Amino acid sequence: MTLSKQLFEMAKALLPGGVNSPVRAFDPYPFFVKGGRGSRIFDVDGKEYVDFCLAYGALILGHAHPSVVNRIKEQLDQGIHFGAPSEFEVKLSEKIVKHIPCAEMVRFTNSGMEATSSAVRLARAYTGREKILMFDGCYHGAHDQFLFDKNGAKSPGVPKELAKTTLVCEFNDIESVERAADGNELAAIIVEPAMGNMGCIPPEKEFLRGLREICDKSGALLIFDEVITGFRLSLGGAQAYYKVVPDLATFGKIIGGGFPIGAFAGKREMMQKVAPAGKVYHAGTFCGHTIAMIAGLSTIEEIEKNGVIEKATAIAARICNFLKKESEFTVNRVGPMFQIFFTRNEVKSAEDARKSDRSRFMKFQGAMLSNGVFVPPSQFECWFTSSAHDRFDLERVESAIMASLSGVGDER
Ligand code: PMP
C-alpha cells in the first residue's frame, strides 16, 4: 500500500472526507504532498508531477520561488506576526493601488471568502440596500450568502431567508440582469469577471460593460471578485484586461504568494466607511499577516519585473492548442487559466458546463496523474500555469495528453 493511501485511510477517520477542502478528495485517493519546486510537486511516495493546480491558482511563480522564500526566511528569525502594523502591509497595499484601476484603498483579510463577504457588507452599508445579485456557477467563498446557484441553496444549513437577498442570474445573459435590477433594489452585483469555478468561462464581449451600465443606472455597486484573476490576467487584474472598472474588487491567492490571504479594495469614498475610519465593521487577528504580506509583495515584484504573466500565458496557449488539435472537445482559455470540457458544445454558462461529461473528465484527470501531470480533480476547476513551466514540462504534458485522451475514448 502506498504511503498516500495509508495517510488517506487515517485522515478519513480524523478529517471529514479525509481532507480540509472538498475538491481535494478524489478517487481512489489523493496523493499526499511532500513538497514542490518550480513547476513540479512531489508526493510522499517519491512520485513527481508537473503541477497545473498550483494551489488552485495561488502560485503564479511556481513552488518555492527563491525571491519569495529568501525574503520570508529573513523575516522568520525576527518574529512571525505581531498584531501591530508593519511596513509590509503599506508596501503591498501600495502595489495594489498602483496596479488595480478601482483600488484607491485596501483592507487585507485572511481569505477570499472574508474579502467577498466584507465587500458585500460595505456595499450594503454604502447603498442602504440589502439584495445582492450573483451568477449561477460563480463562487465567492463558502459563506452562507454566496452558497446559491440557480436552483437555490447549495448546502444544508444555509438559512432560507437568504434566498430573498441573494438573487441568481445566468452568466453572459445581460437581459436577465436588467430584469432583476429593474424589479429589485440591489446593493451590489458581484461577479467573477472571468469565471474560474465552473471550469474556465470567459465573459462575452459586452457582458461586463453591460453590468457596469446596469449598476450606474440602478445605483448598485459593481464588485469584481478577482480572487483568481487578480495579478493573473494582468497586473491590473481582469478590470484592466477587459477595461471595465468596478466600484469594489476582492483579491486572494496570488497576493499572498502561497499564504492565506484576501483583500477588498475600491474607491476611497467607499473604503473610508470601513472601521476604524468609518462604521462598517471588519477585523481579524491575522489580517495583514507579516509573512503573507512579504510573500505577496515579493511575488508582485517578480510579476512586475520578469514577464511572469506573459510566460504563463504562452504555456497555457500552447497546451490549449495541443488539446484542441488532439481532441474535438471544447477548450476555454483566458490568459494563464483554462479548462477542457468533455463536450463538443460551446461553454458560455454554468448550464453549458454542467452538460459536459464529468466522469470522462475524471478518467482523463486520473490518466494524466498516472502520466505524471497533476490537473485539478474537477471538471469545474481550471488548469493554472506559472512562469516556472518550461519546454520540458510542455513535452511531458503533451505526451501525457496523448496517452490520457486515448484512454478516455475520444471518438475522433
Ligand atoms: N472567490 C473566488 C473567485 C474563488 O475562486 C475563491 C476560492 N477559490 C474564493 C472567492 C474564496 O477564497 P478562499 O478560498 O480564500 O476563501
Short mmCIF file of C-alpha atoms and ligand atoms in Angstrom, two decimals:
data_model
loop_
_atom_site.label_atom_id
_atom_site.label_comp_id
_atom_site.label_asym_id
_atom_site.label_seq_id
_atom_site.Cartn_x
_atom_site.Cartn_y
_atom_site.Cartn_z
CA MET A 1 0.00 0.00 0.00
CA THR A 2 1.35 3.45 -0.83
CA LEU A 3 2.01 5.92 1.96
CA SER A 4 -0.55 8.29 0.40
CA LYS A 5 -3.21 5.57 0.65
CA GLN A 6 -2.27 4.82 4.26
CA LEU A 7 -2.40 8.51 5.16
CA PHE A 8 -5.75 8.90 3.42
CA GLU A 9 -7.20 5.98 5.41
CA MET A 10 -6.01 7.62 8.64
CA ALA A 11 -7.20 11.05 7.51
CA LYS A 12 -10.72 9.77 6.78
CA ALA A 13 -11.08 8.84 10.45
CA LEU A 14 -9.89 12.25 11.60
CA LEU A 15 -10.95 14.79 8.98
CA PRO A 16 -14.38 14.74 7.26
CA GLY A 17 -13.79 13.05 3.91
CA GLY A 18 -10.09 12.88 4.73
CA VAL A 19 -9.41 16.45 3.60
CA ASN A 20 -9.80 20.08 4.60
CA SER A 21 -11.48 21.31 1.43
CA PRO A 22 -13.84 19.08 -0.58
CA VAL A 23 -12.23 19.28 -4.04
CA ARG A 24 -9.02 17.74 -2.68
CA ALA A 25 -10.64 14.32 -2.18
CA PHE A 26 -10.79 12.28 -5.38
CA ASP A 27 -10.96 8.59 -6.26
CA PRO A 28 -9.35 6.27 -5.46
CA TYR A 29 -7.34 8.51 -3.11
CA PRO A 30 -5.44 11.79 -3.40
CA PHE A 31 -1.66 11.86 -3.31
CA PHE A 32 -0.22 13.37 -0.13
CA VAL A 33 2.29 16.10 -0.79
CA LYS A 34 5.85 16.20 0.39
CA GLY A 35 6.94 19.39 -1.36
CA GLY A 36 7.26 21.32 -4.55
CA ARG A 37 9.84 23.19 -6.58
CA GLY A 38 9.16 25.34 -9.64
CA SER A 39 6.56 23.63 -11.84
CA ARG A 40 6.85 20.29 -10.02
CA ILE A 41 5.11 18.85 -6.99
CA PHE A 42 6.36 15.71 -5.14
CA ASP A 43 4.35 13.20 -3.16
CA VAL A 44 5.26 11.15 -0.11
CA ASP A 45 5.70 8.05 -2.30
CA GLY A 46 8.51 9.64 -4.30
CA LYS A 47 6.42 10.47 -7.40
CA GLU A 48 6.83 13.77 -9.19
CA TYR A 49 4.12 15.60 -11.15
CA VAL A 50 4.01 18.66 -13.37
CA ASP A 51 1.64 20.84 -11.36
CA PHE A 52 -1.22 22.67 -13.11
CA CYS A 53 -3.17 23.13 -9.90
CA LEU A 54 -0.62 25.39 -8.21
CA ALA A 55 -2.66 25.60 -5.02
CA TYR A 56 -5.75 26.44 -7.09
CA GLY A 57 -4.10 29.38 -8.76
CA ALA A 58 -2.27 30.86 -5.77
CA LEU A 59 1.25 30.25 -7.11
CA ILE A 60 1.93 32.11 -10.33
CA LEU A 61 5.73 31.81 -9.83
CA GLY A 62 5.56 28.05 -9.18
CA HIS A 63 6.65 26.40 -5.93
CA ALA A 64 9.32 27.73 -3.56
CA HIS A 65 10.41 30.64 -5.74
CA PRO A 66 13.79 31.78 -4.34
CA SER A 67 12.93 35.50 -4.14
CA VAL A 68 9.82 34.74 -2.12
CA VAL A 69 11.43 32.08 0.09
CA ASN A 70 14.53 34.14 0.89
CA ARG A 71 12.54 37.22 1.93
CA ILE A 72 10.36 35.08 4.20
CA LYS A 73 13.38 33.40 5.78
CA GLU A 74 14.91 36.78 6.60
CA GLN A 75 11.75 37.79 8.45
CA LEU A 76 11.14 34.50 10.28
CA ASP A 77 14.09 35.00 12.63
CA GLN A 78 12.66 38.34 13.65
CA GLY A 79 9.18 37.15 14.51
CA ILE A 80 6.13 35.96 12.63
CA HIS A 81 3.12 38.11 13.39
CA PHE A 82 2.54 40.93 15.81
CA GLY A 83 -0.99 42.31 15.74
CA ALA A 84 0.55 45.73 15.21
CA PRO A 85 1.03 47.42 11.83
CA SER A 86 4.13 46.64 9.75
CA GLU A 87 5.72 48.36 6.77
CA PHE A 88 4.91 45.36 4.59
CA GLU A 89 1.16 45.98 4.61
CA VAL A 90 1.77 49.55 3.49
CA LYS A 91 4.02 48.36 0.67
CA LEU A 92 1.67 45.61 -0.50
CA SER A 93 -1.34 47.94 -0.47
CA GLU A 94 0.74 50.47 -2.45
CA LYS A 95 1.27 47.81 -5.13
CA ILE A 96 -2.44 47.02 -5.28
CA VAL A 97 -3.38 50.70 -5.51
CA LYS A 98 -0.73 51.26 -8.19
CA HIS A 99 -1.87 48.45 -10.45
CA ILE A 100 -5.59 47.87 -9.89
CA PRO A 101 -7.74 50.54 -11.58
CA CYS A 102 -10.56 50.63 -9.00
CA ALA A 103 -8.29 50.46 -5.96
CA GLU A 104 -7.71 53.67 -4.04
CA MET A 105 -7.64 51.96 -0.64
CA VAL A 106 -7.27 48.36 0.52
CA ARG A 107 -8.21 46.22 3.53
CA PHE A 108 -6.46 42.87 3.97
CA THR A 109 -8.35 39.80 5.15
CA ASN A 110 -7.41 36.16 5.78
CA SER A 111 -9.24 34.53 2.89
CA GLY A 112 -11.09 35.24 -0.31
CA MET A 113 -14.36 34.41 1.39
CA GLU A 114 -13.77 37.02 4.07
CA ALA A 115 -12.95 39.56 1.38
CA THR A 116 -16.16 38.95 -0.60
CA SER A 117 -18.42 38.94 2.44
CA SER A 118 -16.81 42.14 3.75
CA ALA A 119 -17.13 43.83 0.35
CA VAL A 120 -20.82 42.93 0.28
CA ARG A 121 -21.31 44.30 3.82
CA LEU A 122 -19.66 47.53 2.70
CA ALA A 123 -21.86 47.71 -0.42
CA ARG A 124 -24.97 47.20 1.73
CA ALA A 125 -23.92 49.87 4.17
CA TYR A 126 -22.97 52.30 1.39
CA THR A 127 -26.20 51.90 -0.59
CA GLY A 128 -28.56 51.30 2.33
CA ARG A 129 -29.96 48.31 0.38
CA GLU A 130 -29.88 44.59 1.15
CA LYS A 131 -30.21 42.49 -2.00
CA ILE A 132 -27.23 41.23 -3.95
CA LEU A 133 -27.11 39.62 -7.36
CA MET A 134 -24.66 36.87 -8.26
CA PHE A 135 -24.32 34.42 -11.14
CA ASP A 136 -25.08 30.74 -11.46
CA GLY A 137 -21.77 28.88 -11.16
CA CYS A 138 -19.72 31.77 -9.75
CA TYR A 139 -18.02 31.01 -6.46
CA HIS A 140 -17.27 33.69 -3.91
CA GLY A 141 -16.22 31.52 -0.97
CA ALA A 142 -18.09 29.23 1.40
CA HIS A 143 -20.16 31.96 3.10
CA ASP A 144 -23.91 31.34 3.57
CA GLN A 145 -24.96 34.25 1.37
CA PHE A 146 -22.94 33.01 -1.65
CA LEU A 147 -23.81 29.31 -1.49
CA PHE A 148 -26.53 29.61 -4.12
CA ASP A 149 -26.98 28.54 -7.68
CA LYS A 150 -29.99 28.89 -9.93
CA ASN A 151 -31.74 26.04 -8.10
CA GLY A 152 -31.40 27.66 -4.67
CA ALA A 153 -29.13 27.00 -1.69
CA LYS A 154 -26.24 24.65 -2.45
CA SER A 155 -25.78 23.44 1.12
CA PRO A 156 -27.95 22.37 4.02
CA GLY A 157 -27.57 24.85 6.85
CA VAL A 158 -27.95 27.96 4.70
CA PRO A 159 -30.84 30.00 6.18
CA LYS A 160 -33.86 30.03 3.83
CA GLU A 161 -34.23 33.77 4.42
CA LEU A 162 -31.04 34.41 2.46
CA ALA A 163 -32.73 33.33 -0.78
CA LYS A 164 -34.65 36.59 -0.52
CA THR A 165 -31.48 38.69 -0.52
CA THR A 166 -29.23 36.67 -2.86
CA LEU A 167 -30.59 36.69 -6.42
CA VAL A 168 -29.03 34.45 -9.06
CA CYS A 169 -28.81 35.19 -12.79
CA GLU A 170 -27.18 33.44 -15.76
CA PHE A 171 -23.60 34.47 -16.60
CA ASN A 172 -23.35 36.14 -20.02
CA ASP A 173 -27.11 36.86 -20.04
CA ILE A 174 -27.34 40.61 -19.60
CA GLU A 175 -31.10 40.75 -20.17
CA SER A 176 -31.79 38.59 -17.12
CA VAL A 177 -29.70 41.03 -15.08
CA GLU A 178 -31.60 44.01 -16.46
CA ARG A 179 -34.88 42.42 -15.43
CA ALA A 180 -33.60 41.60 -11.93
CA ALA A 181 -32.19 45.10 -11.43
CA ASP A 182 -35.47 46.69 -12.57
CA GLY A 183 -37.56 44.72 -10.13
CA ASN A 184 -35.25 44.92 -7.11
CA GLU A 185 -33.25 47.47 -5.17
CA LEU A 186 -29.80 45.93 -5.48
CA ALA A 187 -26.94 46.81 -3.14
CA ALA A 188 -24.42 45.09 -5.42
CA ILE A 189 -23.80 42.85 -8.36
CA ILE A 190 -20.90 40.52 -7.57
CA VAL A 191 -19.25 38.59 -10.39
CA GLU A 192 -16.13 36.64 -11.27
CA PRO A 193 -15.18 38.74 -14.31
CA ALA A 194 -13.89 35.57 -15.97
CA MET A 195 -15.43 32.50 -14.39
CA GLY A 196 -12.90 30.13 -12.87
CA ASN A 197 -15.15 27.98 -10.74
CA MET A 198 -17.19 26.27 -13.46
CA GLY A 199 -14.14 25.39 -15.44
CA CYS A 200 -12.98 28.45 -17.35
CA ILE A 201 -15.75 30.60 -18.84
CA PRO A 202 -14.82 33.94 -20.40
CA PRO A 203 -17.27 36.84 -20.35
CA GLU A 204 -18.79 37.73 -23.70
CA LYS A 205 -17.59 41.00 -25.14
CA GLU A 206 -20.32 43.29 -23.86
CA PHE A 207 -21.29 41.43 -20.69
CA LEU A 208 -19.05 43.19 -18.15
CA ARG A 209 -19.69 46.57 -19.77
CA GLY A 210 -23.42 45.82 -19.55
CA LEU A 211 -23.11 45.09 -15.82
CA ARG A 212 -21.29 48.40 -15.35
CA GLU A 213 -24.13 50.25 -17.10
CA ILE A 214 -26.84 48.50 -15.10
CA CYS A 215 -25.05 49.39 -11.86
CA ASP A 216 -24.62 53.02 -12.93
CA LYS A 217 -28.30 53.23 -13.77
CA SER A 218 -29.66 51.43 -10.72
CA GLY A 219 -27.30 52.71 -8.01
CA ALA A 220 -25.99 49.20 -7.21
CA LEU A 221 -22.25 48.78 -6.70
CA LEU A 222 -20.32 46.55 -9.09
CA ILE A 223 -17.99 44.13 -7.29
CA PHE A 224 -15.45 42.14 -9.30
CA ASP A 225 -14.35 39.04 -7.44
CA GLU A 226 -10.74 38.90 -8.61
CA VAL A 227 -9.59 36.25 -6.14
CA ILE A 228 -8.44 34.17 -9.14
CA THR A 229 -8.00 36.80 -11.86
CA GLY A 230 -6.18 39.45 -9.77
CA PHE A 231 -2.49 39.61 -10.80
CA ARG A 232 -3.11 36.59 -13.08
CA LEU A 233 -4.84 38.01 -16.16
CA SER A 234 -2.73 41.16 -15.92
CA LEU A 235 -1.06 43.26 -13.24
CA GLY A 236 -4.29 45.27 -13.22
CA GLY A 237 -6.40 42.11 -12.97
CA ALA A 238 -9.47 41.39 -15.07
CA GLN A 239 -10.57 45.01 -14.78
CA ALA A 240 -7.52 46.19 -16.74
CA TYR A 241 -7.68 43.16 -19.06
CA TYR A 242 -11.32 43.83 -20.01
CA LYS A 243 -11.18 47.60 -19.42
CA VAL A 244 -14.23 47.70 -17.17
CA VAL A 245 -13.72 49.29 -13.76
CA PRO A 246 -15.86 48.07 -10.85
CA ASP A 247 -16.58 50.01 -7.64
CA LEU A 248 -15.05 47.37 -5.38
CA ALA A 249 -12.86 44.35 -6.05
CA THR A 250 -11.80 41.37 -3.98
CA PHE A 251 -8.47 39.54 -4.07
CA GLY A 252 -6.79 36.48 -2.60
CA LYS A 253 -4.48 33.70 -3.81
CA ILE A 254 -1.60 35.39 -5.73
CA ILE A 255 -1.42 38.47 -3.47
CA GLY A 256 -0.40 36.17 -0.59
CA GLY A 257 2.31 34.33 -2.52
CA GLY A 258 1.02 30.98 -1.17
CA PHE A 259 -0.01 32.13 2.32
CA PRO A 260 -3.63 32.54 3.48
CA ILE A 261 -4.87 35.94 2.37
CA GLY A 262 -7.65 38.04 0.95
CA ALA A 263 -8.26 41.74 0.36
CA PHE A 264 -11.01 44.07 -0.70
CA ALA A 265 -10.27 47.35 -2.36
CA GLY A 266 -12.08 50.19 -4.06
CA LYS A 267 -12.87 53.84 -4.26
CA ARG A 268 -11.75 55.95 -1.34
CA GLU A 269 -15.22 57.31 -0.53
CA MET A 270 -16.43 53.73 -0.09
CA MET A 271 -13.40 52.28 1.66
CA GLN A 272 -13.37 55.18 4.15
CA LYS A 273 -16.59 53.69 5.56
CA VAL A 274 -14.62 50.67 6.86
CA ALA A 275 -13.75 50.64 10.60
CA PRO A 276 -11.97 52.37 12.22
CA ALA A 277 -12.17 55.13 9.58
CA GLY A 278 -15.92 54.50 9.35
CA LYS A 279 -18.60 52.35 10.94
CA VAL A 280 -18.66 49.26 8.68
CA TYR A 281 -17.12 46.59 10.83
CA HIS A 282 -14.30 44.34 9.70
CA ALA A 283 -11.49 42.98 11.85
CA GLY A 284 -9.20 39.96 12.24
CA THR A 285 -6.32 38.70 14.41
CA PHE A 286 -4.30 37.66 11.39
CA CYS A 287 -5.26 40.39 8.92
CA GLY A 288 -2.17 41.89 7.31
CA HIS A 289 -0.12 38.89 8.47
CA THR A 290 3.55 39.79 8.20
CA ILE A 291 4.69 36.68 6.34
CA ALA A 292 1.74 36.74 3.92
CA MET A 293 2.44 40.43 3.19
CA ILE A 294 6.11 39.71 2.46
CA ALA A 295 5.29 36.71 0.26
CA GLY A 296 2.70 38.73 -1.66
CA LEU A 297 4.98 41.71 -2.04
CA SER A 298 7.89 39.65 -3.41
CA THR A 299 5.50 37.80 -5.76
CA ILE A 300 4.15 41.05 -7.20
CA GLU A 301 7.68 42.44 -7.57
CA GLU A 302 8.60 39.35 -9.63
CA ILE A 303 5.47 39.76 -11.76
CA GLU A 304 6.41 43.41 -12.41
CA LYS A 305 9.96 42.60 -13.47
CA ASN A 306 10.08 39.28 -15.19
CA GLY A 307 7.31 38.82 -17.71
CA VAL A 308 5.67 36.27 -15.44
CA ILE A 309 2.12 36.61 -16.80
CA GLU A 310 3.35 36.54 -20.41
CA LYS A 311 5.35 33.35 -19.80
CA ALA A 312 2.47 31.64 -18.01
CA THR A 313 0.07 32.72 -20.77
CA ALA A 314 2.32 31.42 -23.56
CA ILE A 315 2.48 27.99 -21.92
CA ALA A 316 -1.29 27.93 -21.43
CA ALA A 317 -1.86 28.86 -25.09
CA ARG A 318 0.49 26.07 -26.27
CA ILE A 319 -1.28 23.44 -24.16
CA CYS A 320 -4.73 24.61 -25.29
CA ASN A 321 -3.70 24.48 -28.96
CA PHE A 322 -2.45 20.97 -28.38
CA LEU A 323 -5.67 19.91 -26.63
CA LYS A 324 -7.71 21.34 -29.50
CA LYS A 325 -5.55 19.60 -32.10
CA GLU A 326 -5.70 16.23 -30.36
CA SER A 327 -9.39 16.21 -29.36
CA GLU A 328 -12.70 17.60 -30.54
CA PHE A 329 -13.69 18.76 -27.09
CA THR A 330 -14.29 22.35 -26.05
CA VAL A 331 -11.31 24.20 -24.64
CA ASN A 332 -11.83 27.60 -22.97
CA ARG A 333 -8.87 29.78 -22.03
CA VAL A 334 -8.39 33.24 -20.55
CA GLY A 335 -4.69 34.20 -20.28
CA PRO A 336 -2.92 31.71 -17.97
CA MET A 337 -6.03 29.72 -16.94
CA PHE A 338 -8.05 27.22 -18.96
CA GLN A 339 -10.14 24.07 -18.99
CA ILE A 340 -11.05 21.26 -21.37
CA PHE A 341 -14.76 20.42 -21.19
CA PHE A 342 -15.79 16.94 -22.25
CA THR A 343 -18.50 18.20 -24.57
CA ARG A 344 -18.43 19.34 -28.18
CA ASN A 345 -20.76 22.27 -27.50
CA GLU A 346 -19.72 25.79 -26.62
CA VAL A 347 -19.47 26.50 -22.89
CA LYS A 348 -20.68 30.03 -22.11
CA SER A 349 -22.59 29.46 -18.88
CA ALA A 350 -22.77 27.19 -15.84
CA GLU A 351 -25.60 25.29 -17.51
CA ASP A 352 -23.42 24.59 -20.57
CA ALA A 353 -20.59 23.43 -18.28
CA ARG A 354 -22.91 21.06 -16.42
CA LYS A 355 -23.70 19.31 -19.70
CA SER A 356 -20.12 18.14 -20.13
CA ASP A 357 -19.19 14.56 -19.30
CA ARG A 358 -17.76 14.79 -15.79
CA SER A 359 -16.97 11.10 -15.40
CA ARG A 360 -14.94 11.27 -18.61
CA PHE A 361 -13.10 14.29 -17.20
CA MET A 362 -12.25 12.36 -14.03
CA LYS A 363 -10.94 9.43 -16.10
CA PHE A 364 -8.80 11.87 -18.04
CA GLN A 365 -7.57 13.52 -14.82
CA GLY A 366 -6.68 10.10 -13.35
CA ALA A 367 -4.81 9.12 -16.50
CA MET A 368 -2.93 12.43 -16.52
CA LEU A 369 -1.90 11.80 -12.92
CA SER A 370 -0.62 8.32 -13.82
CA ASN A 371 1.36 10.01 -16.59
CA GLY A 372 2.95 12.49 -14.19
CA VAL A 373 0.71 15.54 -14.60
CA PHE A 374 -1.47 17.00 -11.83
CA VAL A 375 -4.61 18.65 -13.18
CA PRO A 376 -7.17 19.91 -10.59
CA PRO A 377 -9.53 16.99 -9.92
CA SER A 378 -12.79 18.55 -11.11
CA GLN A 379 -14.35 19.48 -14.43
CA PHE A 380 -15.37 22.69 -12.67
CA GLU A 381 -11.90 23.96 -11.78
CA CYS A 382 -9.24 25.45 -14.06
CA TRP A 383 -5.72 24.46 -15.01
CA PHE A 384 -3.34 27.20 -13.89
CA THR A 385 0.06 27.85 -15.44
CA SER A 386 3.05 29.67 -13.95
CA SER A 387 6.28 31.30 -15.06
CA ALA A 388 8.08 28.17 -13.82
CA HIS A 389 6.59 25.89 -16.50
CA ASP A 390 9.06 25.33 -19.33
CA ARG A 391 9.51 23.36 -22.56
CA PHE A 392 10.36 20.17 -20.65
CA ASP A 393 7.01 20.43 -18.91
CA LEU A 394 5.37 21.02 -22.27
CA GLU A 395 6.86 17.85 -23.70
CA ARG A 396 5.73 15.90 -20.67
CA VAL A 397 2.21 17.32 -20.68
CA GLU A 398 1.80 16.77 -24.42
CA SER A 399 2.72 13.11 -24.21
CA ALA A 400 0.51 12.71 -21.11
CA ILE A 401 -2.41 14.28 -23.01
CA MET A 402 -1.92 11.87 -25.94
CA ALA A 403 -1.87 8.87 -23.61
CA SER A 404 -4.77 10.09 -21.46
CA LEU A 405 -7.15 11.13 -24.26
CA SER A 406 -6.86 7.73 -25.90
CA GLY A 407 -7.69 6.19 -22.52
CA VAL A 408 -10.97 8.13 -22.25
CA GLY A 409 -12.13 7.12 -25.72
CA ASP A 410 -12.05 10.27 -27.82
CA GLU A 411 -14.08 9.26 -30.87
CA ARG A 412 -12.03 11.16 -33.35
N1 PMP B 1 -13.69 33.94 -4.95
C1 PMP B 1 -13.20 33.18 -5.94
C2 PMP B 1 -13.39 33.63 -7.35
C3 PMP B 1 -12.52 32.00 -5.66
O1 PMP B 1 -12.06 31.24 -6.66
C4 PMP B 1 -12.35 31.62 -4.31
C5 PMP B 1 -11.61 30.36 -3.93
N2 PMP B 1 -11.22 29.51 -4.89
C6 PMP B 1 -12.87 32.44 -3.32
C7 PMP B 1 -13.53 33.59 -3.66
C8 PMP B 1 -12.73 32.10 -1.87
O2 PMP B 1 -11.41 32.24 -1.48
P1 PMP B 1 -10.87 31.47 -0.18
O3 PMP B 1 -10.84 30.02 -0.56
O4 PMP B 1 -9.52 32.06 0.05
O5 PMP B 1 -11.83 31.77 0.90
#
